[in-house]
Tab-separated table of N, CA and C in Angstrom:
chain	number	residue	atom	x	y	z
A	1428	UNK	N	-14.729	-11.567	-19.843
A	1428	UNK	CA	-13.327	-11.399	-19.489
A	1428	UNK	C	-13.033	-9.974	-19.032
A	1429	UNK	N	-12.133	-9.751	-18.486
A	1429	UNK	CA	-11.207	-8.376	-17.762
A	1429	UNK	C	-10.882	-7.833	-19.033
A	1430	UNK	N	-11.083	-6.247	-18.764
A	1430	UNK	CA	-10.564	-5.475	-19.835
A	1430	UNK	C	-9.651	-4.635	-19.252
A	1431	UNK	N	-8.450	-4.144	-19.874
A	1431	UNK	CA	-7.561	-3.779	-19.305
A	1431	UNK	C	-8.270	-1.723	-19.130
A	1432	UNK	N	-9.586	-1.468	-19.930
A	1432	UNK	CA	-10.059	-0.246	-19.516
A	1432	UNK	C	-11.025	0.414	-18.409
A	1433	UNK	N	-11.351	-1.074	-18.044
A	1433	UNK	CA	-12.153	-1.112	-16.823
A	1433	UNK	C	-11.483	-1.401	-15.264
A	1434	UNK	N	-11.703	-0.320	-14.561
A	1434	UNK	CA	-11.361	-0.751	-13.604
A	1434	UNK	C	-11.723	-2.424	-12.665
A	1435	UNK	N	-11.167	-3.080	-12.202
A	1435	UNK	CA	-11.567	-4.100	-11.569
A	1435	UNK	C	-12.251	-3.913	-10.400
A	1436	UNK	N	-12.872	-4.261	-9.736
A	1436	UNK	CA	-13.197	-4.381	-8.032
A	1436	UNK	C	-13.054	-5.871	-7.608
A	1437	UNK	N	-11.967	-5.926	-6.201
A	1437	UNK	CA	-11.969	-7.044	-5.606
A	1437	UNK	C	-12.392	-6.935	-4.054
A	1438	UNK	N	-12.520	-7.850	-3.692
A	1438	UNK	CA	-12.993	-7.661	-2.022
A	1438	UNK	C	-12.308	-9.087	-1.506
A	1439	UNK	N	-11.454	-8.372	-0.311
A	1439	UNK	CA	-10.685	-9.278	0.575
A	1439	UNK	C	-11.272	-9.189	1.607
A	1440	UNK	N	-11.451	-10.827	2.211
A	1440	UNK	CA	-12.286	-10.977	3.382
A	1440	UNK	C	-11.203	-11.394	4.488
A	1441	UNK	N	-11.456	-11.469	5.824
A	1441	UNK	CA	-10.447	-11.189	6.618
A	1441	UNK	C	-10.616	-12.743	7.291
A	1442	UNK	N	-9.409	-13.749	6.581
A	1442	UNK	CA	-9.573	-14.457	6.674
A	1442	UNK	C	-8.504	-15.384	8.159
A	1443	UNK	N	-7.599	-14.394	7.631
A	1443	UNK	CA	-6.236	-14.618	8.710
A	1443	UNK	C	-4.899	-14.129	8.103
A	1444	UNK	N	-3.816	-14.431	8.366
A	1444	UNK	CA	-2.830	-13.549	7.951
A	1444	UNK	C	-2.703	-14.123	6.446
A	1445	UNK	N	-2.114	-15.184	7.050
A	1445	UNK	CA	-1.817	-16.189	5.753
A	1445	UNK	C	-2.691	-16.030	4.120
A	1446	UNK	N	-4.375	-16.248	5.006
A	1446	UNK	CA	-5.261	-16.251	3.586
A	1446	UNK	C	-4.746	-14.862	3.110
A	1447	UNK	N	-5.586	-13.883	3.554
A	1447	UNK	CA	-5.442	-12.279	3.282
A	1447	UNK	C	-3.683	-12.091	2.568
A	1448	UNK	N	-3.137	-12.810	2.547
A	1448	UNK	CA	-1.705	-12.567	1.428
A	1448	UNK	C	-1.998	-13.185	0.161
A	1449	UNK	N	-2.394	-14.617	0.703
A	1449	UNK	CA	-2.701	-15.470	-0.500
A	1449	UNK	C	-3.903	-15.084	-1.662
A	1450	UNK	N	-4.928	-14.392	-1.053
A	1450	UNK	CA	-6.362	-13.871	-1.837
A	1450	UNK	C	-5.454	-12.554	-2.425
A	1451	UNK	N	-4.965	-11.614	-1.910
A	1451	UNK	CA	-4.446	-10.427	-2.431
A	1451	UNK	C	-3.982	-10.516	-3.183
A	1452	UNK	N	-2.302	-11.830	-3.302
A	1452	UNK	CA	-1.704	-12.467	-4.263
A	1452	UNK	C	-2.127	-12.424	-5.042
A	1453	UNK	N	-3.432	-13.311	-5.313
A	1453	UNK	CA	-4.367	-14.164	-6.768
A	1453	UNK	C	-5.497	-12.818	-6.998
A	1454	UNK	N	-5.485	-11.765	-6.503
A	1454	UNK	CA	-6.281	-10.438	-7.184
A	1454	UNK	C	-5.041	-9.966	-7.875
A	1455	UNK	N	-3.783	-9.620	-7.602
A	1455	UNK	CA	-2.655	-9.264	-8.184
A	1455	UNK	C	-2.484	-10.119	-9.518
A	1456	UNK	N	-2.517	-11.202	-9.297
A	1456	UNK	CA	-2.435	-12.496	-10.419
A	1456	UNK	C	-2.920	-12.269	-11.483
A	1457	UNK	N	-4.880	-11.639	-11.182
A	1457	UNK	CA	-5.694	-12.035	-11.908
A	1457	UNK	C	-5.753	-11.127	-12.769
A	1458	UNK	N	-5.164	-9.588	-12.012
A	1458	UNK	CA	-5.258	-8.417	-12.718
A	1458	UNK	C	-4.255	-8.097	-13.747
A	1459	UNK	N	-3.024	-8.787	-13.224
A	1459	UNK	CA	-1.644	-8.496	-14.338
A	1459	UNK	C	-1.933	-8.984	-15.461
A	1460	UNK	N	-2.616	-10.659	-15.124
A	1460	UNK	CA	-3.075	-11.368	-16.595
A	1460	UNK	C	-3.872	-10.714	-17.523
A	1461	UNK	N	-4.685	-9.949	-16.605
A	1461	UNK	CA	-5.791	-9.234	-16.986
A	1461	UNK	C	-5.519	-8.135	-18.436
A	1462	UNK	N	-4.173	-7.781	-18.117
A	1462	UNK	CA	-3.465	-6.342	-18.891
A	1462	UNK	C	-2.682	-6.823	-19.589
A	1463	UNK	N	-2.158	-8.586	-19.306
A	1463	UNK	CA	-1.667	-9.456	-20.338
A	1463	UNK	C	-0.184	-9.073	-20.345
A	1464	UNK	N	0.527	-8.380	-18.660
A	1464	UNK	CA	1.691	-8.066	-18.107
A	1464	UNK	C	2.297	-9.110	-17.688
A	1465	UNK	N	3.423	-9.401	-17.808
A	1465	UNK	CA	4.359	-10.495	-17.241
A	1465	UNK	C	4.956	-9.972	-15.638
A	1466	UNK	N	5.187	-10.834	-15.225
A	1466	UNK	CA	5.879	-10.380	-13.169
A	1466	UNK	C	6.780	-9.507	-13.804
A	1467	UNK	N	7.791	-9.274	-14.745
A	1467	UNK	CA	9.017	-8.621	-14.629
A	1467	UNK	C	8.548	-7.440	-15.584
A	1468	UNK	N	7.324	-7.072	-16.710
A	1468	UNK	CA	6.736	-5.682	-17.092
A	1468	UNK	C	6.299	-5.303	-15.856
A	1469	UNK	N	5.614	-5.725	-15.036
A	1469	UNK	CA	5.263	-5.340	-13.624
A	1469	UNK	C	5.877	-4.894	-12.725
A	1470	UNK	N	7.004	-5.397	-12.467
A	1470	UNK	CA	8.142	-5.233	-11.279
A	1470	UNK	C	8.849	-3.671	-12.038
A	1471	UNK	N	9.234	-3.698	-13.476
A	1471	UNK	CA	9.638	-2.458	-13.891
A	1471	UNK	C	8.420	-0.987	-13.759
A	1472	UNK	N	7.579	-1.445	-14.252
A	1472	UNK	CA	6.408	-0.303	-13.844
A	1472	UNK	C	5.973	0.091	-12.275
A	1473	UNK	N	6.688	-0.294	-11.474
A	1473	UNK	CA	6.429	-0.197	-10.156
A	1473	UNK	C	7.699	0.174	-9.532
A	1474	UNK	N	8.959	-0.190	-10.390
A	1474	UNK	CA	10.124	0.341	-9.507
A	1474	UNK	C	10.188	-1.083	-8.396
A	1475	UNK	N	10.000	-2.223	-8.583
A	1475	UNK	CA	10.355	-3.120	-7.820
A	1475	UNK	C	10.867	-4.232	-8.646
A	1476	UNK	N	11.534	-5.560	-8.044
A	1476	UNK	CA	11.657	-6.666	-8.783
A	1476	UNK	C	10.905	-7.635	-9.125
A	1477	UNK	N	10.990	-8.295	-10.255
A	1477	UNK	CA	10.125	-9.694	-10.695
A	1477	UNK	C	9.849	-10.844	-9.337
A	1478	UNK	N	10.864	-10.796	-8.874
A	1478	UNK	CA	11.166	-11.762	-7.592
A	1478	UNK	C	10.184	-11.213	-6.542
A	1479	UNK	N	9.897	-9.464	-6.297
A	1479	UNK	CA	9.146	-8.864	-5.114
A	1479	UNK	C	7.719	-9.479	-5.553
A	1480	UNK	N	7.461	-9.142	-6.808
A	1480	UNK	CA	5.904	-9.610	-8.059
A	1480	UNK	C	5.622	-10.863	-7.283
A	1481	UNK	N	6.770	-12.011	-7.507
A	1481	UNK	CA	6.373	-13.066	-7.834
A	1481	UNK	C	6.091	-13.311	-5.905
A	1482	UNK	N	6.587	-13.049	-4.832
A	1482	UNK	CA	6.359	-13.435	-3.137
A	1482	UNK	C	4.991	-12.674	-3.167
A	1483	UNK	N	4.808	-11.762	-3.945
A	1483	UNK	CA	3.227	-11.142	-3.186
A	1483	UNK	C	1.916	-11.813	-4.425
A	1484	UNK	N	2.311	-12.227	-5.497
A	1484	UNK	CA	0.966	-13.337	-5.913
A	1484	UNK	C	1.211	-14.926	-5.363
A	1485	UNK	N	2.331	-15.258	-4.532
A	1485	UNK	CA	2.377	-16.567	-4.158
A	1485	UNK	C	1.826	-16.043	-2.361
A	1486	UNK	N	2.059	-14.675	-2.021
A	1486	UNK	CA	1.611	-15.020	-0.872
A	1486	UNK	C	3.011	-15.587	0.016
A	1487	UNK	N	3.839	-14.894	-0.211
A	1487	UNK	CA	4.998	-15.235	0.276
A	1487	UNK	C	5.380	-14.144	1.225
A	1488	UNK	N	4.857	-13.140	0.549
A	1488	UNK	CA	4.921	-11.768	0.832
A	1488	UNK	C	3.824	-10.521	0.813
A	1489	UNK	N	3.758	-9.736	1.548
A	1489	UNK	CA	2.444	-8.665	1.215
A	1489	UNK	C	2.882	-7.500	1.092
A	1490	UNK	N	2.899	-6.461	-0.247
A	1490	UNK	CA	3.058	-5.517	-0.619
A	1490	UNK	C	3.116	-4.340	0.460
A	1491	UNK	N	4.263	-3.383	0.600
A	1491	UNK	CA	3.504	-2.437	1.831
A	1491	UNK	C	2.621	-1.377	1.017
A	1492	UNK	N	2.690	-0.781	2.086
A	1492	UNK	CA	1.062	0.813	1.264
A	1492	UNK	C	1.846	1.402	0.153
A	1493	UNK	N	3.227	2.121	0.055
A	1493	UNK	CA	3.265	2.141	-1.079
A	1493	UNK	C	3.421	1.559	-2.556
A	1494	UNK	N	3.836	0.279	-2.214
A	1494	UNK	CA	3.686	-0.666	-3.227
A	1494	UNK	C	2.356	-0.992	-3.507
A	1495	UNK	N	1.167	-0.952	-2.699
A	1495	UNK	CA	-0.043	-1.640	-2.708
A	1495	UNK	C	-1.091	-0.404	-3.406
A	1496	UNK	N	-0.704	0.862	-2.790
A	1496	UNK	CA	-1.027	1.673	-3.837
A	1496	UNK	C	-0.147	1.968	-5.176
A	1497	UNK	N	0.789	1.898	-5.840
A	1497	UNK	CA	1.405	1.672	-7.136
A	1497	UNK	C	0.227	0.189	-7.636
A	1498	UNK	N	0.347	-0.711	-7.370
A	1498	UNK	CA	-0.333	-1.853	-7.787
A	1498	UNK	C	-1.887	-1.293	-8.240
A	1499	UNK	N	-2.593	-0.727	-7.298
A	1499	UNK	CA	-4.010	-0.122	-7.623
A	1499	UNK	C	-3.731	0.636	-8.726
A	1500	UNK	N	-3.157	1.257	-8.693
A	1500	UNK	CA	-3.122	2.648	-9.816
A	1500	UNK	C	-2.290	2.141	-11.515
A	1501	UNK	N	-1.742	1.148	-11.235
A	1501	UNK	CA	-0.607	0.256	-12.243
A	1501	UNK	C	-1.938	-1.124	-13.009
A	1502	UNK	N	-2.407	-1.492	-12.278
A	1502	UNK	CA	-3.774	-2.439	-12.446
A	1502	UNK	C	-4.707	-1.754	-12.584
A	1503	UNK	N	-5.368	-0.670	-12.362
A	1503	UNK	CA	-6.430	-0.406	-12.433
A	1503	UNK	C	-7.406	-1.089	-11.604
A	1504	UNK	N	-7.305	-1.547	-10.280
A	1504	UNK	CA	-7.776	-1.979	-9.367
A	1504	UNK	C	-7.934	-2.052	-8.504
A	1505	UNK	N	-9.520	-1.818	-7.328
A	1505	UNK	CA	-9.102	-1.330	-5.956
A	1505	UNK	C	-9.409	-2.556	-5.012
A	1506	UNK	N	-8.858	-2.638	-4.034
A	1506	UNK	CA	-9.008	-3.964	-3.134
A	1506	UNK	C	-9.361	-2.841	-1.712
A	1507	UNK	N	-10.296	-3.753	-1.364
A	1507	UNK	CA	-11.587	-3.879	-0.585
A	1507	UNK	C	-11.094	-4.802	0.768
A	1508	UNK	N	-10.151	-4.070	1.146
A	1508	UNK	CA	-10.065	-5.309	2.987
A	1508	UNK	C	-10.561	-5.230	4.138
C-alpha cells in the first residue's frame, strides 16, 4: 500500500485529451486516498473547492500549473506527462 511518507511516482501517457484528464484524475484519486484526505481536506489545503477536487478526479476538469503544482507538493507526488 501507499504511504503517505513516500513520495509516489505516476506516469501519464499521452493518450488524448479526454484520457490524459481522466488518468490524471485517478493519480489525484489514488493519492488523496493514499493520505486518507477527503475532496473537501483537499480543496482547503490547496486554496480551492471540493467541487474544483471533485471535476479534476472525474476528469471533468484539468488542474492548471498552479493548481497541478500545489497537488504535487500537497500529495507528495510527481506526474510524468
Amino acid at each position: 500500500p501507499l504511504t503517505p511518507t513516500r513520495p509516489v511516482r505516476f506516469r501519464a501517457i499521452s493518450l488524448g485529451f479526454k484520457e490524459d484528464e481522466t488518468m490524471i484524475g485517478n493519480q489525484i484519486r489514488v493519492a488523496r486516498e493514499a493520505l486518507k484526505l477527503s475532496q473537501h481536506k483537499l480543496a482547503v489545503r490547496l486554496g480551492v473547492t471540493a467541487p474544483a477536487v471533485h471535476c479534476w478526479e472525474t476528469g471533468k476538469r484539468k488542474p492548471n500549473g498552479h493548481n497541478l503544482l500545489m497537488l504535487m507538493k500537497v500529495l507528495k507526488i510527481k506526474l510524468i506527462v
